[in-house]
Short mmCIF file of C-alpha atoms in Angstrom, two decimals:
data_model
loop_
_atom_site.label_atom_id
_atom_site.label_comp_id
_atom_site.label_asym_id
_atom_site.label_seq_id
_atom_site.Cartn_x
_atom_site.Cartn_y
_atom_site.Cartn_z
CA MET A 1 -32.73 2.97 5.54
CA SER A 2 -31.09 6.23 6.63
CA SER A 3 -27.41 6.31 7.44
CA SER A 4 -27.18 9.95 8.53
CA SER A 5 -26.85 9.29 12.27
CA ALA A 6 -23.44 8.82 13.82
CA ALA A 7 -24.68 5.92 16.02
CA PRO A 8 -22.94 2.85 14.68
CA GLY A 9 -24.36 -0.55 13.85
CA ARG A 10 -27.90 0.41 12.93
CA GLY A 11 -28.15 -2.48 10.54
CA ASP A 12 -27.69 -5.40 12.92
CA LYS A 13 -29.07 -4.73 16.38
CA ALA A 14 -29.58 -8.42 16.79
CA VAL A 15 -25.86 -9.20 17.20
CA LYS A 16 -24.84 -5.91 18.93
CA PRO A 17 -26.54 -5.35 22.24
CA PRO A 18 -27.73 -1.81 23.00
CA MET A 19 -25.17 -1.35 25.74
CA ARG A 20 -22.36 -1.89 23.32
CA ASP A 21 -23.86 0.66 20.96
CA ALA A 22 -24.34 3.11 23.88
CA LEU A 23 -20.66 2.77 24.89
CA VAL A 24 -19.52 3.47 21.31
CA ALA A 25 -21.84 6.47 21.02
CA ALA A 26 -20.66 7.87 24.39
CA ALA A 27 -17.00 7.32 23.49
CA PHE A 28 -17.30 9.11 20.16
CA ARG A 29 -19.15 12.06 21.72
CA LEU A 30 -16.36 12.53 24.18
CA PHE A 31 -13.56 11.94 21.65
CA LEU A 32 -15.00 14.66 19.40
CA GLU A 33 -15.72 17.08 22.30
CA ARG A 34 -12.48 16.62 24.33
CA GLY A 35 -10.08 14.72 22.16
CA TYR A 36 -9.18 11.05 22.23
CA GLU A 37 -6.16 11.23 24.57
CA GLU A 38 -8.13 13.43 27.05
CA THR A 39 -10.97 10.95 27.33
CA THR A 40 -10.67 8.08 29.79
CA VAL A 41 -12.60 4.88 30.01
CA ASP A 42 -14.10 6.25 33.22
CA ASP A 43 -15.45 9.21 31.37
CA ILE A 44 -17.00 6.92 28.73
CA VAL A 45 -18.73 4.63 31.25
CA ALA A 46 -19.96 7.63 33.25
CA LEU A 47 -21.64 9.10 30.16
CA ALA A 48 -23.05 5.76 29.06
CA GLY A 49 -24.35 5.11 32.56
CA VAL A 50 -22.70 1.69 32.96
CA GLY A 51 -19.85 0.25 35.02
CA ARG A 52 -16.18 -0.23 33.99
CA ARG A 53 -16.60 -3.98 33.78
CA SER A 54 -19.34 -3.56 31.20
CA PHE A 55 -16.88 -1.59 29.03
CA PHE A 56 -14.17 -4.20 29.23
CA ARG A 57 -16.69 -7.01 28.52
CA TYR A 58 -17.08 -5.50 25.04
CA PHE A 59 -13.78 -3.82 24.38
CA PRO A 60 -10.31 -5.00 25.50
CA SER A 61 -9.03 -1.37 25.44
CA LYS A 62 -9.99 2.22 24.66
CA GLU A 63 -8.54 1.81 21.16
CA ASP A 64 -10.98 -1.02 20.38
CA VAL A 65 -14.03 1.15 20.99
CA VAL A 66 -12.86 3.27 18.05
CA PHE A 67 -13.11 0.31 15.68
CA PRO A 68 -16.02 -1.64 17.09
CA ASP A 69 -16.86 -3.67 13.96
CA HIS A 70 -13.49 -4.89 12.60
CA GLU A 71 -13.51 -8.16 14.61
CA ARG A 72 -16.98 -9.00 13.21
CA CYS A 73 -15.87 -8.06 9.74
CA LEU A 74 -12.69 -10.11 9.98
CA ALA A 75 -14.80 -13.09 11.07
CA GLU A 76 -17.20 -12.54 8.16
CA MET A 77 -14.30 -12.33 5.68
CA THR A 78 -12.72 -15.54 7.00
CA ALA A 79 -16.02 -17.35 6.78
CA PHE A 80 -16.72 -16.02 3.29
CA LEU A 81 -13.30 -17.25 2.05
CA ALA A 82 -13.73 -20.64 3.80
CA ALA A 83 -17.06 -21.07 1.98
CA SER A 84 -15.43 -20.59 -1.43
CA ALA A 85 -16.05 -23.15 -4.15
CA ALA A 86 -13.23 -24.94 -5.91
CA ASP A 87 -14.06 -23.22 -9.16
CA ASP A 88 -14.28 -19.69 -7.85
CA GLU A 89 -11.75 -17.55 -9.67
CA PRO A 90 -9.34 -16.75 -6.80
CA VAL A 91 -8.59 -13.07 -7.58
CA ARG A 92 -12.28 -12.31 -8.01
CA ARG A 93 -12.97 -14.07 -4.78
CA VAL A 94 -10.55 -11.99 -2.69
CA CYS A 95 -11.88 -8.83 -4.34
CA ASP A 96 -15.40 -9.86 -3.20
CA ALA A 97 -14.00 -10.51 0.27
CA ALA A 98 -12.54 -6.99 0.34
CA ARG A 99 -15.94 -5.61 -0.53
CA LEU A 100 -17.17 -6.81 2.93
CA VAL A 101 -14.91 -4.24 4.50
CA LEU A 102 -16.23 -1.47 2.29
CA ARG A 103 -19.79 -2.50 3.14
CA MET A 104 -18.96 -2.15 6.87
CA TYR A 105 -17.73 1.44 6.35
CA ALA A 106 -20.57 2.31 4.03
CA GLU A 107 -23.24 1.10 6.45
CA ASN A 108 -22.70 4.17 8.47
CA PRO A 109 -21.06 6.97 6.51
CA ALA A 110 -21.20 9.66 9.23
CA PHE A 111 -19.56 7.39 11.84
CA SER A 112 -16.91 6.25 9.38
CA VAL A 113 -15.99 9.80 8.42
CA GLN A 114 -15.78 10.93 12.06
CA ARG A 115 -13.49 8.03 12.82
CA TYR A 116 -11.37 8.78 9.76
CA HIS A 117 -10.65 12.28 11.03
CA LEU A 118 -10.00 11.04 14.57
CA THR A 119 -7.60 8.32 13.34
CA LYS A 120 -5.61 10.80 11.31
CA LYS A 121 -4.97 12.90 14.44
CA VAL A 122 -3.99 10.16 16.90
CA PRO A 123 -0.84 8.15 16.14
CA GLY A 124 -1.86 5.25 18.41
CA LEU A 125 -5.13 4.83 16.45
CA ARG A 126 -3.20 4.96 13.18
CA ALA A 127 -0.98 2.11 14.44
CA TYR A 128 -4.07 0.16 15.51
CA GLU A 129 -5.58 0.62 12.11
CA LEU A 130 -2.40 -0.59 10.41
CA SER A 131 -2.51 -3.77 12.43
CA VAL A 132 -6.14 -4.35 11.45
CA VAL A 133 -5.39 -3.77 7.79
CA TRP A 134 -2.53 -6.26 8.14
CA ARG A 135 -4.92 -8.86 9.47
CA TYR A 136 -7.29 -8.43 6.52
CA GLU A 137 -4.36 -8.73 4.17
CA ARG A 138 -3.20 -11.92 5.84
CA ALA A 139 -6.70 -13.44 5.60
CA LEU A 140 -6.76 -12.77 1.83
CA ALA A 141 -3.21 -14.07 1.43
CA ARG A 142 -3.98 -17.27 3.35
CA TYR A 143 -6.81 -18.11 1.05
CA LEU A 144 -4.78 -17.30 -2.07
CA ARG A 145 -1.85 -19.38 -0.82
CA THR A 146 -4.12 -22.42 -0.59
CA ARG A 147 -5.57 -21.78 -4.10
CA PHE A 148 -2.10 -21.25 -5.61
CA ALA A 149 -0.52 -24.14 -3.74
CA GLY A 150 0.31 -26.17 -6.77
CA LEU A 151 1.65 -23.28 -8.87
CA GLY A 152 5.16 -21.95 -9.09
CA ASP A 153 5.76 -18.99 -6.75
CA GLY A 154 2.33 -19.60 -5.22
CA VAL A 155 3.11 -17.97 -1.90
CA LEU A 156 4.76 -14.95 -3.54
CA ARG A 157 1.80 -14.51 -5.92
CA ALA A 158 -0.61 -14.80 -3.05
CA ASP A 159 1.14 -12.19 -0.95
CA VAL A 160 1.51 -9.71 -3.82
CA ILE A 161 -2.13 -10.00 -4.94
CA ALA A 162 -3.41 -9.73 -1.35
CA ALA A 163 -1.42 -6.50 -0.86
CA ALA A 164 -2.61 -5.13 -4.22
CA VAL A 165 -6.26 -5.85 -3.36
CA VAL A 166 -5.91 -4.16 0.04
CA ALA A 167 -4.12 -1.10 -1.50
CA ALA A 168 -6.77 -0.72 -4.19
CA HIS A 169 -9.62 -1.07 -1.74
CA ASN A 170 -8.05 1.40 0.68
CA ASN A 171 -7.30 3.88 -2.08
CA ALA A 172 -11.02 4.03 -2.97
CA LEU A 173 -12.14 3.94 0.65
CA ARG A 174 -9.89 6.85 1.62
CA SER A 175 -11.06 8.91 -1.35
CA TRP A 176 -14.64 8.36 -0.25
CA LEU A 177 -13.84 9.22 3.38
CA ARG A 178 -11.98 12.39 2.32
CA SER A 179 -15.12 13.42 0.37
CA ASP A 180 -17.05 13.19 3.68
CA GLY A 181 -18.81 9.98 2.65
CA LYS A 182 -20.41 11.63 -0.36
CA GLY A 183 -20.41 9.87 -3.68
CA ASP A 184 -20.77 6.20 -4.48
CA ALA A 185 -18.26 4.27 -2.35
CA GLN A 186 -19.18 0.98 -3.98
CA ALA A 187 -18.60 2.20 -7.51
CA ALA A 188 -15.21 3.63 -6.45
CA VAL A 189 -14.12 0.34 -4.89
CA ASP A 190 -15.44 -1.66 -7.89
CA HIS A 191 -13.37 0.52 -10.17
CA ALA A 192 -10.23 0.14 -8.01
CA LEU A 193 -10.63 -3.61 -7.65
CA GLY A 194 -11.22 -3.88 -11.40
CA HIS A 195 -7.72 -2.53 -11.83
CA VAL A 196 -6.26 -5.36 -9.72
CA GLN A 197 -8.35 -7.95 -11.51
CA ALA A 198 -7.12 -6.66 -14.85
CA ALA A 199 -3.52 -6.98 -13.70
CA PHE A 200 -3.73 -10.39 -11.97
CA GLY A 201 -7.11 -12.06 -12.58
CA ALA A 202 -8.11 -14.61 -15.15
CA THR A 203 -10.45 -13.50 -17.90
CA PRO A 204 -13.75 -15.32 -17.33
CA ALA A 205 -14.13 -18.25 -19.80
CA PRO A 206 -16.85 -17.77 -22.40
CA PRO A 207 -19.82 -20.15 -22.15
CA VAL A 208 -19.04 -23.35 -24.04
CA THR A 209 -21.81 -25.49 -25.65
CA GLN A 210 -19.95 -27.69 -28.12
CA GLY A 211 -19.51 -30.74 -25.82
CA PRO A 212 -16.50 -32.93 -25.03
CA GLU A 213 -14.66 -32.53 -28.35
CA ASP A 214 -14.57 -28.78 -28.07
CA VAL A 215 -11.42 -26.79 -28.31
CA VAL A 216 -10.04 -23.98 -26.21
CA VAL A 217 -8.62 -20.97 -27.88
CA VAL A 218 -6.34 -18.69 -25.88
CA VAL A 219 -5.30 -15.51 -27.50
CA SER A 220 -2.51 -13.68 -25.75
CA ARG A 221 -0.19 -10.80 -26.31
CA ARG A 222 3.33 -12.05 -26.95
CA GLY A 223 4.66 -9.80 -24.20
CA ALA A 224 2.30 -11.08 -21.55
CA PRO A 225 3.95 -12.79 -18.54
CA LEU A 226 3.75 -16.56 -18.94
CA TRP A 227 2.26 -17.16 -15.54
CA ARG A 228 -0.63 -14.92 -16.36
CA VAL A 229 -1.30 -16.78 -19.66
CA VAL A 230 -1.20 -20.09 -17.80
CA GLN A 231 -3.66 -18.78 -15.26
CA GLU A 232 -5.99 -17.71 -18.05
CA LEU A 233 -5.56 -21.10 -19.70
CA GLU A 234 -6.35 -22.93 -16.41
CA SER A 235 -9.48 -20.92 -15.98
CA ALA A 236 -10.55 -21.52 -19.63
CA LEU A 237 -9.98 -25.27 -19.04
CA GLY A 238 -11.97 -25.11 -15.84
CA ARG A 239 -9.06 -26.20 -13.67
CA GLY A 240 -8.14 -22.95 -12.02
CA MET B 1 33.98 -8.67 5.54
CA SER B 2 32.49 -11.07 8.07
CA SER B 3 28.88 -10.53 9.17
CA SER B 4 28.72 -13.21 11.82
CA SER B 5 28.71 -10.90 14.78
CA ALA B 6 25.41 -9.67 16.18
CA ALA B 7 26.78 -6.14 16.70
CA PRO B 8 24.90 -3.88 14.26
CA GLY B 9 26.15 -1.28 11.91
CA ARG B 10 29.65 -2.67 11.25
CA GLY B 11 29.65 -1.17 7.80
CA ASP B 12 29.37 2.47 8.50
CA LYS B 13 31.07 3.43 11.72
CA ALA B 14 31.51 6.95 10.36
CA VAL B 15 27.84 7.88 10.66
CA LYS B 16 27.01 5.85 13.74
CA PRO B 17 28.98 6.86 16.80
CA PRO B 18 30.33 3.99 18.99
CA MET B 19 28.03 5.01 21.91
CA ARG B 20 24.99 4.37 19.72
CA ASP B 21 26.37 1.00 18.68
CA ALA B 22 27.10 0.14 22.34
CA LEU B 23 23.51 0.98 23.36
CA VAL B 24 22.05 -1.25 20.61
CA ALA B 25 24.43 -4.11 21.56
CA ALA B 26 23.54 -3.78 25.28
CA ALA B 27 19.88 -3.56 24.50
CA PHE B 28 19.84 -6.72 22.40
CA ARG B 29 21.95 -8.69 24.89
CA LEU B 30 19.32 -7.86 27.57
CA PHE B 31 16.31 -8.47 25.28
CA LEU B 32 17.58 -11.96 24.50
CA GLU B 33 18.56 -12.78 28.07
CA ARG B 34 15.54 -11.40 29.92
CA GLY B 35 12.94 -10.60 27.34
CA TYR B 36 11.96 -7.28 25.77
CA GLU B 37 9.22 -6.34 28.20
CA GLU B 38 11.37 -7.18 31.17
CA THR B 39 14.20 -4.88 30.08
CA THR B 40 14.08 -1.22 31.06
CA VAL B 41 16.00 1.72 29.52
CA ASP B 42 17.76 1.93 32.88
CA ASP B 43 18.99 -1.63 32.50
CA ILE B 44 20.26 -0.84 29.00
CA VAL B 45 22.18 2.31 29.97
CA ALA B 46 23.65 0.58 33.03
CA LEU B 47 25.04 -2.22 30.87
CA ALA B 48 26.36 0.19 28.25
CA GLY B 49 27.86 2.36 30.98
CA VAL B 50 26.19 5.63 29.90
CA GLY B 51 23.52 7.90 31.28
CA ARG B 52 19.81 7.89 30.44
CA ARG B 53 20.12 11.17 28.50
CA SER B 54 22.56 9.52 26.17
CA PHE B 55 20.06 6.87 25.36
CA PHE B 56 17.30 9.34 24.52
CA ARG B 57 19.70 11.42 22.46
CA TYR B 58 19.85 8.54 19.99
CA PHE B 59 16.49 6.81 20.46
CA PRO B 60 13.08 8.41 21.26
CA SER B 61 11.88 5.23 22.94
CA LYS B 62 12.81 1.62 23.79
CA GLU B 63 11.14 0.46 20.60
CA ASP B 64 13.40 2.59 18.44
CA VAL B 65 16.54 0.81 19.70
CA VAL B 66 15.13 -2.41 18.20
CA PHE B 67 15.11 -0.82 14.74
CA PRO B 68 18.15 1.46 14.83
CA ASP B 69 18.64 1.78 11.06
CA HIS B 70 15.19 2.32 9.59
CA GLU B 71 15.31 6.15 9.83
CA ARG B 72 18.61 6.22 8.01
CA CYS B 73 17.26 3.78 5.41
CA LEU B 74 14.07 5.81 4.92
CA ALA B 75 16.13 8.90 4.39
CA GLU B 76 18.35 7.03 1.87
CA MET B 77 15.28 5.79 0.03
CA THR B 78 13.76 9.26 -0.17
CA ALA B 79 17.02 10.69 -1.46
CA PHE B 80 17.41 7.87 -4.00
CA LEU B 81 13.87 8.50 -5.37
CA ALA B 82 14.41 12.26 -5.39
CA ALA B 83 17.51 11.75 -7.48
CA SER B 84 15.57 9.81 -10.19
CA ALA B 85 15.97 10.84 -13.80
CA ALA B 86 12.93 11.66 -15.90
CA ASP B 87 13.48 8.65 -18.16
CA ASP B 88 13.91 6.12 -15.35
CA GLU B 89 11.31 3.37 -15.76
CA PRO B 90 9.20 4.08 -12.61
CA VAL B 91 8.41 0.48 -11.57
CA ARG B 92 12.07 -0.49 -11.91
CA ARG B 93 13.03 2.56 -9.90
CA VAL B 94 10.78 1.66 -6.92
CA CYS B 95 12.07 -1.94 -7.06
CA ASP B 96 15.64 -0.57 -6.81
CA ALA B 97 14.57 1.69 -3.96
CA ALA B 98 13.14 -1.38 -2.10
CA ARG B 99 16.50 -3.11 -2.54
CA LEU B 100 17.99 -0.44 -0.22
CA VAL B 101 15.91 -1.96 2.60
CA LEU B 102 17.10 -5.46 1.81
CA ARG B 103 20.73 -4.23 1.85
CA MET B 104 20.24 -2.87 5.37
CA TYR B 105 18.95 -6.24 6.57
CA ALA B 106 21.65 -8.21 4.72
CA GLU B 107 24.48 -5.96 6.08
CA ASN B 108 24.21 -7.83 9.33
CA PRO B 109 22.40 -11.16 9.06
CA ALA B 110 22.83 -12.34 12.65
CA PHE B 111 21.38 -9.07 14.06
CA SER B 112 18.48 -9.14 11.56
CA VAL B 113 17.60 -12.72 12.42
CA GLN B 114 17.71 -12.03 16.15
CA ARG B 115 15.39 -9.02 15.68
CA TYR B 116 13.05 -11.08 13.48
CA HIS B 117 12.49 -13.56 16.32
CA LEU B 118 12.21 -10.84 18.87
CA THR B 119 9.63 -8.90 16.79
CA LYS B 120 7.47 -12.00 16.29
CA LYS B 121 7.16 -12.42 20.05
CA VAL B 122 6.37 -8.81 21.05
CA PRO B 123 3.06 -7.32 19.72
CA GLY B 124 4.26 -3.75 20.28
CA LEU B 125 7.31 -4.34 18.13
CA ARG B 126 5.13 -5.91 15.43
CA ALA B 127 2.99 -2.80 15.43
CA TYR B 128 6.12 -0.58 15.26
CA GLU B 129 7.38 -2.60 12.32
CA LEU B 130 4.03 -2.31 10.47
CA SER B 131 4.29 1.50 10.87
CA VAL B 132 7.79 1.52 9.42
CA VAL B 133 6.74 -0.71 6.50
CA TRP B 134 3.86 1.74 5.93
CA ARG B 135 6.33 4.63 5.74
CA TYR B 136 8.45 2.83 3.14
CA GLU B 137 5.29 2.06 1.13
CA ARG B 138 4.21 5.73 1.25
CA ALA B 139 7.67 6.88 0.06
CA LEU B 140 7.41 4.55 -2.94
CA ALA B 141 3.83 5.60 -3.64
CA ARG B 142 4.66 9.34 -3.47
CA TYR B 143 7.30 8.91 -6.15
CA LEU B 144 5.00 6.85 -8.35
CA ARG B 145 2.17 9.34 -7.97
CA THR B 146 4.40 12.02 -9.28
CA ARG B 147 5.56 9.85 -12.17
CA PHE B 148 1.98 8.76 -13.02
CA ALA B 149 0.50 12.25 -12.50
CA GLY B 150 -0.64 12.69 -16.13
CA LEU B 151 -2.12 9.20 -16.46
CA GLY B 152 -5.64 7.99 -15.78
CA ASP B 153 -5.94 6.38 -12.35
CA GLY B 154 -2.42 7.53 -11.61
CA VAL B 155 -2.87 7.64 -7.83
CA LEU B 156 -4.55 4.26 -7.77
CA ARG B 157 -1.85 2.70 -9.92
CA ALA B 158 0.84 4.23 -7.74
CA ASP B 159 -0.71 2.88 -4.54
CA VAL B 160 -1.22 -0.59 -5.85
CA ILE B 161 2.25 -0.87 -7.31
CA ALA B 162 3.89 0.45 -4.13
CA ALA B 163 1.97 -2.15 -2.05
CA ALA B 164 2.89 -4.94 -4.51
CA VAL B 165 6.60 -4.00 -4.35
CA VAL B 166 6.57 -3.94 -0.55
CA ALA B 167 4.76 -7.29 -0.37
CA ALA B 168 7.17 -8.91 -2.82
CA HIS B 169 10.20 -7.51 -1.00
CA ASN B 170 8.92 -8.61 2.37
CA ASN B 171 7.96 -12.09 1.13
CA ALA B 172 11.55 -12.65 0.10
CA LEU B 173 12.99 -10.92 3.17
CA ARG B 174 10.90 -13.07 5.57
CA SER B 175 11.88 -16.33 3.79
CA TRP B 176 15.50 -15.33 4.20
CA LEU B 177 15.03 -14.42 7.87
CA ARG B 178 13.18 -17.68 8.53
CA SER B 179 16.12 -19.55 7.00
CA ASP B 180 18.31 -17.86 9.65
CA GLY B 181 19.90 -15.58 7.14
CA LYS B 182 21.33 -18.42 5.13
CA GLY B 183 20.97 -18.41 1.38
CA ASP B 184 21.17 -15.49 -1.07
CA ALA B 185 18.82 -12.74 0.13
CA GLN B 186 19.56 -10.59 -2.87
CA ALA B 187 18.70 -13.30 -5.41
CA ALA B 188 15.45 -14.00 -3.55
CA VAL B 189 14.47 -10.34 -3.58
CA ASP B 190 15.45 -9.95 -7.22
CA HIS B 191 13.24 -12.93 -8.09
CA ALA B 192 10.31 -11.53 -6.13
CA LEU B 193 10.61 -8.04 -7.50
CA GLY B 194 10.89 -9.49 -11.02
CA HIS B 195 7.42 -10.84 -10.46
CA VAL B 196 6.10 -7.33 -9.79
CA GLN B 197 7.92 -5.87 -12.71
CA ALA B 198 6.46 -8.55 -14.98
CA ALA B 199 2.95 -7.66 -13.78
CA PHE B 200 3.24 -3.87 -13.82
CA GLY B 201 6.42 -2.70 -15.39
CA ALA B 202 6.91 -1.60 -18.95
CA THR B 203 8.01 -4.87 -20.48
CA PRO B 204 11.10 -4.32 -22.54
CA ALA B 205 9.81 -4.95 -26.09
CA PRO B 206 11.10 -8.16 -27.53
CA PRO B 207 12.58 -8.05 -30.94
CA VAL B 208 9.39 -8.16 -32.90
CA THR B 209 9.17 -8.40 -36.68
CA GLN B 210 5.41 -8.89 -37.04
CA GLY B 211 4.51 -5.52 -35.63
CA PRO B 212 3.31 -4.21 -32.23
CA GLU B 213 -0.07 -6.01 -32.27
CA ASP B 214 1.61 -9.39 -32.23
CA VAL B 215 -0.51 -12.05 -30.60
CA VAL B 216 -0.11 -15.77 -29.94
CA VAL B 217 -3.04 -18.11 -30.55
CA VAL B 218 -3.00 -21.59 -28.98
CA VAL B 219 -5.75 -23.98 -29.96
CA SER B 220 -6.15 -27.04 -27.77
CA ARG B 221 -8.59 -29.84 -27.11
CA ARG B 222 -10.33 -29.28 -23.81
CA GLY B 223 -9.23 -32.74 -22.68
CA ALA B 224 -5.57 -32.22 -23.27
CA PRO B 225 -3.26 -32.43 -20.21
CA LEU B 226 -2.43 -28.96 -18.98
CA TRP B 227 1.35 -29.56 -18.97
CA ARG B 228 1.23 -30.31 -22.69
CA VAL B 229 -0.73 -27.15 -23.39
CA VAL B 230 1.76 -25.14 -21.39
CA GLN B 231 4.62 -26.76 -23.24
CA GLU B 232 3.03 -25.77 -26.57
CA LEU B 233 2.42 -22.25 -25.25
CA GLU B 234 6.00 -21.86 -24.13
CA SER B 235 7.25 -23.01 -27.45
CA ALA B 236 4.85 -20.68 -29.29
CA LEU B 237 6.05 -17.76 -27.12
CA GLY B 238 9.67 -18.73 -27.79
CA ARG B 239 10.43 -19.32 -24.10
CA GLY B 240 10.55 -23.13 -24.08
#
C-alpha cells in the first residue's frame, strides 16, 4: 500500500466518490501553483471538469476542501467513544481516540505535508484548523466528563486531560510533518500520549486469580496527588 | 471601585485614550441592540461621533473591537514571563502568567459577560477567540520550552503543560462567565490551576523523616466499600 502520491483518500474509495477526490486533487494543484488566496472555486471546478454546484455539494467553502477528511474523522472519533465499555480506562480510551486523527494524517503523508506547509502560510486556514482541533478536544472532553461524572472536579479533570491529550498528539504530529512525513508517526504519537497517560492515567491492574477473598494492594508515593491515588485504586478495584 | 458598568477599561485610563473607550462602548451598544453581523464599522463611528480612520487607528477590524484588551494582556504576559528568575518554579510561573488573563476579565465583569454571550452566538468571534487562546498557550509553551531545554522530552512537556494550564484557566473562567460574573473568579481559577500544579508541578516536599523514597501501602479487601478505602488512604497520607 503506497502512500507516496498526493491524491488523498486512497484507502477508502468506497465512501469518497471519485468526483470528491478529483476536486481535492485539482484544488491542491492550484493552491501549490498559484497560492491559496489566488485560487477561486471557479478555477478548481474548471480544472476538475465539473460544475460549481458539484463543488458545494461536497464542500461548504474553499477552506473545507483543504481539510477534506476531518468531518469523517470527527464522526469516527465520536462513534469510537460512544462504543466505549464501562470498564475501559478513560485516559487510555481518549488516547486511543486521538490515534484516529494520527491515522488519518499518516494514511497519506505527502498530502498531509503539503497541507501543513499551506496552512502555515494562510492565516484563514490556520484559524480553520484551530476550530477543528477545538472540536476534537471537545469530543474527548465530553466523553471524559461522562466518565468522571461522579468524581470531585470531574468537569475540570475532563477538560484538562482532553487538552493535554490534544497537545501531546499535536506535538508529535507536527514533528512528523516538519520532518516531511519521514520517520514513524505512530511511534512518536505513542511516546507523546504515554507521557499524558503517565501523568493522568491509572496504572493497569495486575491480573488477579485469588478469588473473592483477595486483597488489593496499592503502593503510592506519599507526595502523589490524592485524586490520582484514588483513580488508581478505583481501577484496581475494577470500579473506574 | 465599582465594576457594574459595561464600559470597558475603567481601571487604566492612562493607557487607553477616551476615544478608544468610546468606540468600544458604541460598538457593544450596537452589537447588543442590532446584532454583531448587522452592525457596520460606519454605524459604530457614527454613534461614537468619530471618523472611520479613528476606528482603524485603534482596531484592525470589527472583530478586534470585541476583544479590545487581549493585545495588551498578551504583551503583559510575555513581559511577565521574560522577567522570570532562574529559580522560579516553571509550572507555578505559567499559572501566575495565566492569572493575568483572568484579571483582565475580572476587571470588568459586566463587559466580560456581555462579550461571552456575544461570542457564543457569532462563529467568526468564536474563531477569533480560539486564535487568541492559541497565542496565550504558545506564549506559555515558549517559556516552558526554554526552562525545560535540558530535560528529556522538554518540548513535549512544555506543550502539554501549557495546554493543561490554559484548559484549567478557561474551565474556571467559563464557569464564572456562565454564572453572570457572580462568585469569586479568582478562587475558582486558583482551584483549577492548583489541579494542574498537583499533576505537573514540583510538589513542595512534605516534612519527611523516613527519607525520599517514602511510600504508602494500603491493603484492602476487594469487597470493601470504596469510601472506606479512601478514608483509610487519606488517614495513611496524613490528609484526613
